[in-house]
mmCIF file of C-alpha atoms in Angstrom:
data_model
loop_
_atom_site.group_PDB
_atom_site.id
_atom_site.type_symbol
_atom_site.label_atom_id
_atom_site.label_comp_id
_atom_site.label_asym_id
_atom_site.label_seq_id
_atom_site.Cartn_x
_atom_site.Cartn_y
_atom_site.Cartn_z
ATOM 1 C CA ASP A 1 97.078 72.541 100.477
ATOM 2 C CA VAL A 2 95.078 75.574 101.540
ATOM 3 C CA LYS A 3 93.291 77.343 98.741
ATOM 4 C CA VAL A 4 92.051 80.902 99.045
ATOM 5 C CA THR A 5 90.299 82.057 95.896
ATOM 6 C CA GLN A 6 89.465 85.632 95.023
ATOM 7 C CA SER A 7 86.837 86.137 92.369
ATOM 8 C CA SER A 8 88.785 88.498 90.099
ATOM 9 C CA ARG A 9 92.478 89.201 89.459
ATOM 10 C CA TYR A 10 91.775 92.552 87.787
ATOM 11 C CA LEU A 11 88.724 94.782 88.099
ATOM 12 C CA VAL A 12 87.926 98.234 86.725
ATOM 13 C CA LYS A 13 84.981 100.177 88.139
ATOM 14 C CA ARG A 14 83.689 103.743 88.080
ATOM 15 C CA THR A 15 83.468 106.268 90.885
ATOM 16 C CA GLY A 16 80.238 105.859 92.837
ATOM 17 C CA GLU A 17 79.651 102.238 91.871
ATOM 18 C CA LYS A 18 78.998 99.581 94.505
ATOM 19 C CA VAL A 19 81.765 97.013 94.222
ATOM 20 C CA PHE A 20 81.819 93.460 95.568
ATOM 21 C CA LEU A 21 85.052 91.519 96.066
ATOM 22 C CA GLU A 22 84.522 87.852 96.844
ATOM 23 C CA CYS A 23 86.814 85.484 98.671
ATOM 24 C CA VAL A 24 86.363 81.748 99.250
ATOM 25 C CA GLN A 25 88.565 79.362 101.245
ATOM 26 C CA ASP A 26 88.376 75.589 101.242
ATOM 27 C CA MET A 27 90.036 74.727 104.571
ATOM 28 C CA ASP A 28 87.160 75.347 106.977
ATOM 29 C CA HIS A 29 89.091 78.235 108.538
ATOM 30 C CA GLU A 30 87.229 80.298 111.101
ATOM 31 C CA ASN A 31 89.279 83.457 110.592
ATOM 32 C CA MET A 32 89.148 85.489 107.407
ATOM 33 C CA PHE A 33 90.705 88.855 106.601
ATOM 34 C CA TRP A 34 90.655 91.582 103.984
ATOM 35 C CA TYR A 35 93.727 93.757 103.398
ATOM 36 C CA ARG A 36 94.726 96.374 100.921
ATOM 37 C CA GLN A 37 98.315 96.813 99.789
ATOM 38 C CA ASP A 38 99.669 100.113 98.492
ATOM 39 C CA PRO A 39 103.234 101.128 97.557
ATOM 40 C CA GLY A 40 105.063 102.560 100.534
ATOM 41 C CA LEU A 41 102.281 101.626 102.944
ATOM 42 C CA GLY A 42 102.489 97.839 103.013
ATOM 43 C CA LEU A 43 99.492 95.682 103.879
ATOM 44 C CA ARG A 44 96.761 97.303 105.932
ATOM 45 C CA LEU A 45 93.886 95.441 107.530
ATOM 46 C CA ILE A 46 90.411 96.586 106.483
ATOM 47 C CA TYR A 47 88.091 94.087 108.196
ATOM 48 C CA PHE A 48 88.291 90.615 109.656
ATOM 49 C CA SER A 49 85.899 87.933 110.804
ATOM 50 C CA TYR A 50 86.151 85.162 113.393
ATOM 51 C CA ASP A 51 83.009 83.336 112.464
ATOM 52 C CA VAL A 52 79.888 83.362 110.378
ATOM 53 C CA LYS A 53 77.939 86.616 110.660
ATOM 54 C CA MET A 54 80.687 88.093 112.774
ATOM 55 C CA LYS A 55 82.931 90.995 111.721
ATOM 56 C CA GLU A 56 85.460 93.319 113.289
ATOM 57 C CA LYS A 57 86.910 96.570 111.987
ATOM 58 C CA GLY A 58 90.559 96.571 111.108
ATOM 59 C CA ASP A 59 92.786 99.612 110.824
ATOM 60 C CA ILE A 60 91.167 101.273 107.800
ATOM 61 C CA PRO A 61 87.479 100.269 107.608
ATOM 62 C CA GLU A 62 86.132 103.597 106.337
ATOM 63 C CA GLY A 63 84.364 103.287 103.006
ATOM 64 C CA TYR A 64 84.127 99.496 103.253
ATOM 65 C CA SER A 65 81.779 96.904 104.646
ATOM 66 C CA VAL A 66 81.923 93.107 104.757
ATOM 67 C CA SER A 67 79.621 90.127 104.759
ATOM 68 C CA ARG A 68 80.191 86.627 106.153
ATOM 69 C CA GLU A 69 77.011 84.629 105.551
ATOM 70 C CA LYS A 70 78.848 81.318 105.137
ATOM 71 C CA LYS A 71 82.013 80.116 106.797
ATOM 72 C CA GLU A 72 83.926 79.683 103.573
ATOM 73 C CA ARG A 73 83.026 83.035 102.016
ATOM 74 C CA PHE A 74 84.032 86.548 103.053
ATOM 75 C CA SER A 75 82.920 89.459 100.879
ATOM 76 C CA LEU A 76 84.325 92.976 100.838
ATOM 77 C CA ILE A 77 81.955 95.720 99.703
ATOM 78 C CA LEU A 78 82.845 99.200 98.547
ATOM 79 C CA GLU A 79 79.563 101.014 99.118
ATOM 80 C CA SER A 80 80.368 103.913 96.783
ATOM 81 C CA ALA A 81 83.745 103.450 95.127
ATOM 82 C CA SER A 82 86.184 106.344 95.099
ATOM 83 C CA THR A 83 89.474 106.805 93.284
ATOM 84 C CA ASN A 84 91.455 106.517 96.536
ATOM 85 C CA GLN A 85 90.228 102.942 96.803
ATOM 86 C CA THR A 86 92.285 101.968 93.773
ATOM 87 C CA SER A 87 94.575 99.325 95.237
ATOM 88 C CA MET A 88 95.565 95.678 95.445
ATOM 89 C CA TYR A 89 93.101 93.825 97.708
ATOM 90 C CA LEU A 90 94.187 90.642 99.420
ATOM 91 C CA CYS A 91 92.003 88.141 101.236
ATOM 92 C CA ALA A 92 93.468 85.755 103.798
ATOM 93 C CA SER A 93 92.282 82.996 106.112
ATOM 94 C CA SER A 94 93.663 81.128 109.103
ATOM 95 C CA TYR A 95 92.792 78.684 111.847
ATOM 96 C CA PRO A 96 91.269 80.240 114.952
ATOM 97 C CA GLY A 97 92.648 81.245 118.310
ATOM 98 C CA PRO A 98 94.117 84.551 119.419
ATOM 99 C CA LEU A 99 97.221 82.840 120.681
ATOM 100 C CA SER A 100 97.486 80.491 117.771
ATOM 101 C CA ASN A 101 100.691 80.482 115.840
ATOM 102 C CA GLN A 102 98.857 79.619 112.668
ATOM 103 C CA PRO A 103 99.906 81.724 109.689
ATOM 104 C CA GLN A 104 97.503 83.363 107.309
ATOM 105 C CA HIS A 105 97.065 82.012 103.803
ATOM 106 C CA PHE A 106 96.487 84.592 101.099
ATOM 107 C CA GLY A 107 94.522 84.638 97.887
ATOM 108 C CA ASP A 108 96.099 85.822 94.625
ATOM 109 C CA GLY A 109 94.825 89.351 95.115
ATOM 110 C CA THR A 110 92.465 91.593 93.165
ATOM 111 C CA ARG A 111 93.930 94.627 91.487
ATOM 112 C CA LEU A 112 91.063 97.130 91.581
ATOM 113 C CA SER A 113 91.081 100.359 89.605
ATOM 114 C CA ILE A 114 88.448 103.015 90.215
ATOM 115 C CA LEU A 115 88.104 105.504 87.363
ATOM 116 C CA ARG B 1 106.412 105.225 114.863
ATOM 117 C CA LYS B 2 105.328 102.224 112.790
ATOM 118 C CA GLU B 3 104.464 99.068 114.707
ATOM 119 C CA VAL B 4 106.760 96.996 112.530
ATOM 120 C CA GLU B 5 109.775 98.529 110.847
ATOM 121 C CA GLN B 6 112.132 96.970 108.370
ATOM 122 C CA ASP B 7 115.294 97.894 106.521
ATOM 123 C CA PRO B 8 114.021 99.836 103.519
ATOM 124 C CA GLY B 9 116.197 98.137 100.887
ATOM 125 C CA PRO B 10 116.492 97.411 98.063
ATOM 126 C CA PHE B 11 119.278 94.932 98.652
ATOM 127 C CA ASN B 12 121.204 94.093 95.504
ATOM 128 C CA VAL B 13 123.514 91.126 96.042
ATOM 129 C CA PRO B 14 125.431 88.692 93.832
ATOM 130 C CA GLU B 15 124.557 85.009 93.686
ATOM 131 C CA GLY B 16 126.100 83.108 96.551
ATOM 132 C CA ALA B 17 126.142 86.070 98.903
ATOM 133 C CA THR B 18 124.827 86.011 102.453
ATOM 134 C CA VAL B 19 122.252 88.670 103.201
ATOM 135 C CA ALA B 20 120.555 89.658 106.451
ATOM 136 C CA PHE B 21 117.291 91.488 106.983
ATOM 137 C CA ASN B 22 116.374 93.190 110.221
ATOM 138 C CA CYS B 23 113.025 94.088 111.693
ATOM 139 C CA THR B 24 111.941 95.815 114.886
ATOM 140 C CA TYR B 25 108.502 95.842 116.474
ATOM 141 C CA SER B 26 107.065 98.268 118.985
ATOM 142 C CA ASN B 27 104.473 96.197 120.879
ATOM 143 C CA SER B 28 106.194 94.221 123.615
ATOM 144 C CA ALA B 29 103.055 92.068 123.987
ATOM 145 C CA SER B 30 103.419 90.683 120.476
ATOM 146 C CA GLN B 31 102.906 86.953 120.446
ATOM 147 C CA SER B 32 104.004 85.441 117.162
ATOM 148 C CA PHE B 33 106.432 86.345 114.449
ATOM 149 C CA PHE B 34 106.768 85.381 110.818
ATOM 150 C CA TRP B 35 108.667 86.105 107.667
ATOM 151 C CA TYR B 36 106.582 86.178 104.501
ATOM 152 C CA ARG B 37 107.865 86.336 100.955
ATOM 153 C CA GLN B 38 106.076 88.250 98.212
ATOM 154 C CA ASP B 39 107.039 87.946 94.566
ATOM 155 C CA CYS B 40 106.265 90.802 92.208
ATOM 156 C CA ARG B 41 102.502 91.071 91.595
ATOM 157 C CA LYS B 42 101.824 87.977 93.670
ATOM 158 C CA GLU B 43 100.319 87.331 97.081
ATOM 159 C CA PRO B 44 102.417 87.067 100.257
ATOM 160 C CA LYS B 45 103.366 83.515 101.194
ATOM 161 C CA LEU B 46 104.650 82.277 104.499
ATOM 162 C CA LEU B 47 108.396 81.702 104.391
ATOM 163 C CA MET B 48 108.904 80.677 108.001
ATOM 164 C CA SER B 49 107.691 81.268 111.511
ATOM 165 C CA VAL B 50 110.176 82.711 113.994
ATOM 166 C CA TYR B 51 110.627 80.902 117.290
ATOM 167 C CA SER B 52 112.148 82.214 120.491
ATOM 168 C CA SER B 53 115.108 79.865 120.288
ATOM 169 C CA GLY B 54 115.795 80.751 116.667
ATOM 170 C CA ASN B 55 115.151 78.367 113.813
ATOM 171 C CA GLU B 56 116.627 77.298 110.535
ATOM 172 C CA ASP B 57 115.137 76.006 107.312
ATOM 173 C CA GLY B 58 117.765 75.123 104.764
ATOM 174 C CA ARG B 59 119.555 78.311 103.753
ATOM 175 C CA PHE B 60 117.245 80.470 105.857
ATOM 176 C CA THR B 61 117.773 81.294 109.530
ATOM 177 C CA ALA B 62 115.353 83.349 111.608
ATOM 178 C CA GLN B 63 116.097 84.808 115.017
ATOM 179 C CA LEU B 64 114.061 86.608 117.634
ATOM 180 C CA ASN B 65 115.297 88.858 120.402
ATOM 181 C CA ARG B 66 112.338 89.677 122.646
ATOM 182 C CA ALA B 67 114.355 91.951 124.932
ATOM 183 C CA SER B 68 115.334 94.194 122.026
ATOM 184 C CA GLN B 69 112.090 93.548 120.113
ATOM 185 C CA TYR B 70 114.092 92.571 117.085
ATOM 186 C CA ILE B 71 113.698 89.884 114.422
ATOM 187 C CA SER B 72 116.166 88.898 111.750
ATOM 188 C CA LEU B 73 116.290 86.734 108.649
ATOM 189 C CA LEU B 74 119.557 85.442 107.252
ATOM 190 C CA ILE B 75 119.784 83.985 103.767
ATOM 191 C CA ARG B 76 122.939 82.071 102.935
ATOM 192 C CA ASP B 77 124.196 81.194 99.448
ATOM 193 C CA SER B 78 121.653 83.463 97.719
ATOM 194 C CA LYS B 79 119.973 82.160 94.592
ATOM 195 C CA LEU B 80 118.448 84.135 91.728
ATOM 196 C CA SER B 81 115.101 82.696 92.782
ATOM 197 C CA ASP B 82 115.415 84.381 96.198
ATOM 198 C CA SER B 83 114.699 87.727 94.525
ATOM 199 C CA ALA B 84 111.483 88.969 96.124
ATOM 200 C CA THR B 85 110.176 91.276 98.824
ATOM 201 C CA TYR B 86 110.503 89.916 102.361
ATOM 202 C CA LEU B 87 107.834 90.965 104.825
ATOM 203 C CA CYS B 88 108.355 90.942 108.564
ATOM 204 C CA VAL B 89 105.048 90.104 110.240
ATOM 205 C CA VAL B 90 104.048 90.293 113.880
ATOM 206 C CA ARG B 91 100.887 88.961 115.479
ATOM 207 C CA ASN B 92 99.609 90.874 118.467
ATOM 208 C CA ASN B 93 97.415 89.268 121.071
ATOM 209 C CA GLN B 94 94.215 90.758 119.691
ATOM 210 C CA GLY B 95 92.642 87.780 118.059
ATOM 211 C CA GLY B 96 94.982 86.928 115.270
ATOM 212 C CA LYS B 97 95.583 90.311 113.718
ATOM 213 C CA LEU B 98 98.837 90.441 111.798
ATOM 214 C CA ILE B 99 100.874 93.612 111.530
ATOM 215 C CA PHE B 100 102.995 93.762 108.390
ATOM 216 C CA GLY B 101 106.208 95.614 107.850
ATOM 217 C CA GLN B 102 106.574 97.459 104.566
ATOM 218 C CA GLY B 103 108.903 94.821 103.242
ATOM 219 C CA THR B 104 112.486 94.724 102.080
ATOM 220 C CA GLU B 105 113.194 94.129 98.426
ATOM 221 C CA LEU B 106 115.956 91.690 97.571
ATOM 222 C CA SER B 107 117.463 91.400 94.124
ATOM 223 C CA VAL B 108 120.001 88.627 93.540
ATOM 224 C CA LYS B 109 122.124 89.170 90.445
ATOM 225 C CA PRO B 110 124.132 86.596 88.456
#
């Protein structure tokens, strides 16, 4: 069974702090993704990565950066946290291939509150 | 216009009822289609992929109409445990990106 693990279920940080959200998958997946989910807006893609040291902007990358130093780990970084980044953050991974029918497997999510 | 649109819900149905969810997508080049299920405060989980010929998994039937850019999910003999939010998900041909609908909430009552 695929396992996608996010480092924290709940996190509270202050405005202006640098925040790291970690995600690890154990299935040797090439593709990894970070989403945020907000009421009324659904899931929105922040960044994704096809391979180590590779990253692509999603639909809402502003205020975020990512790091993929190892295949199994994909980190989301809030450079200077703001209150509008309070959200549920979901990491996902999948097998590669743009035409692949492989689904994405999600972590449990991190509920981040910025005060 | 949103890329993936779903019935807003919530759907409140009695146990044993049949319920259908609809979803439309705007990008005719979309490649793959899925239904995900998300329980309250949990992560989305794949319920089933949607194939061109339509497919069934137990009480769940998914259908795809490429001409109308329309996807549906039918749940027969609803159970209390089916209560969740159902997300319509479309993959475009840009390297695996998934586009999520906002979800339709289903509540099955005794």
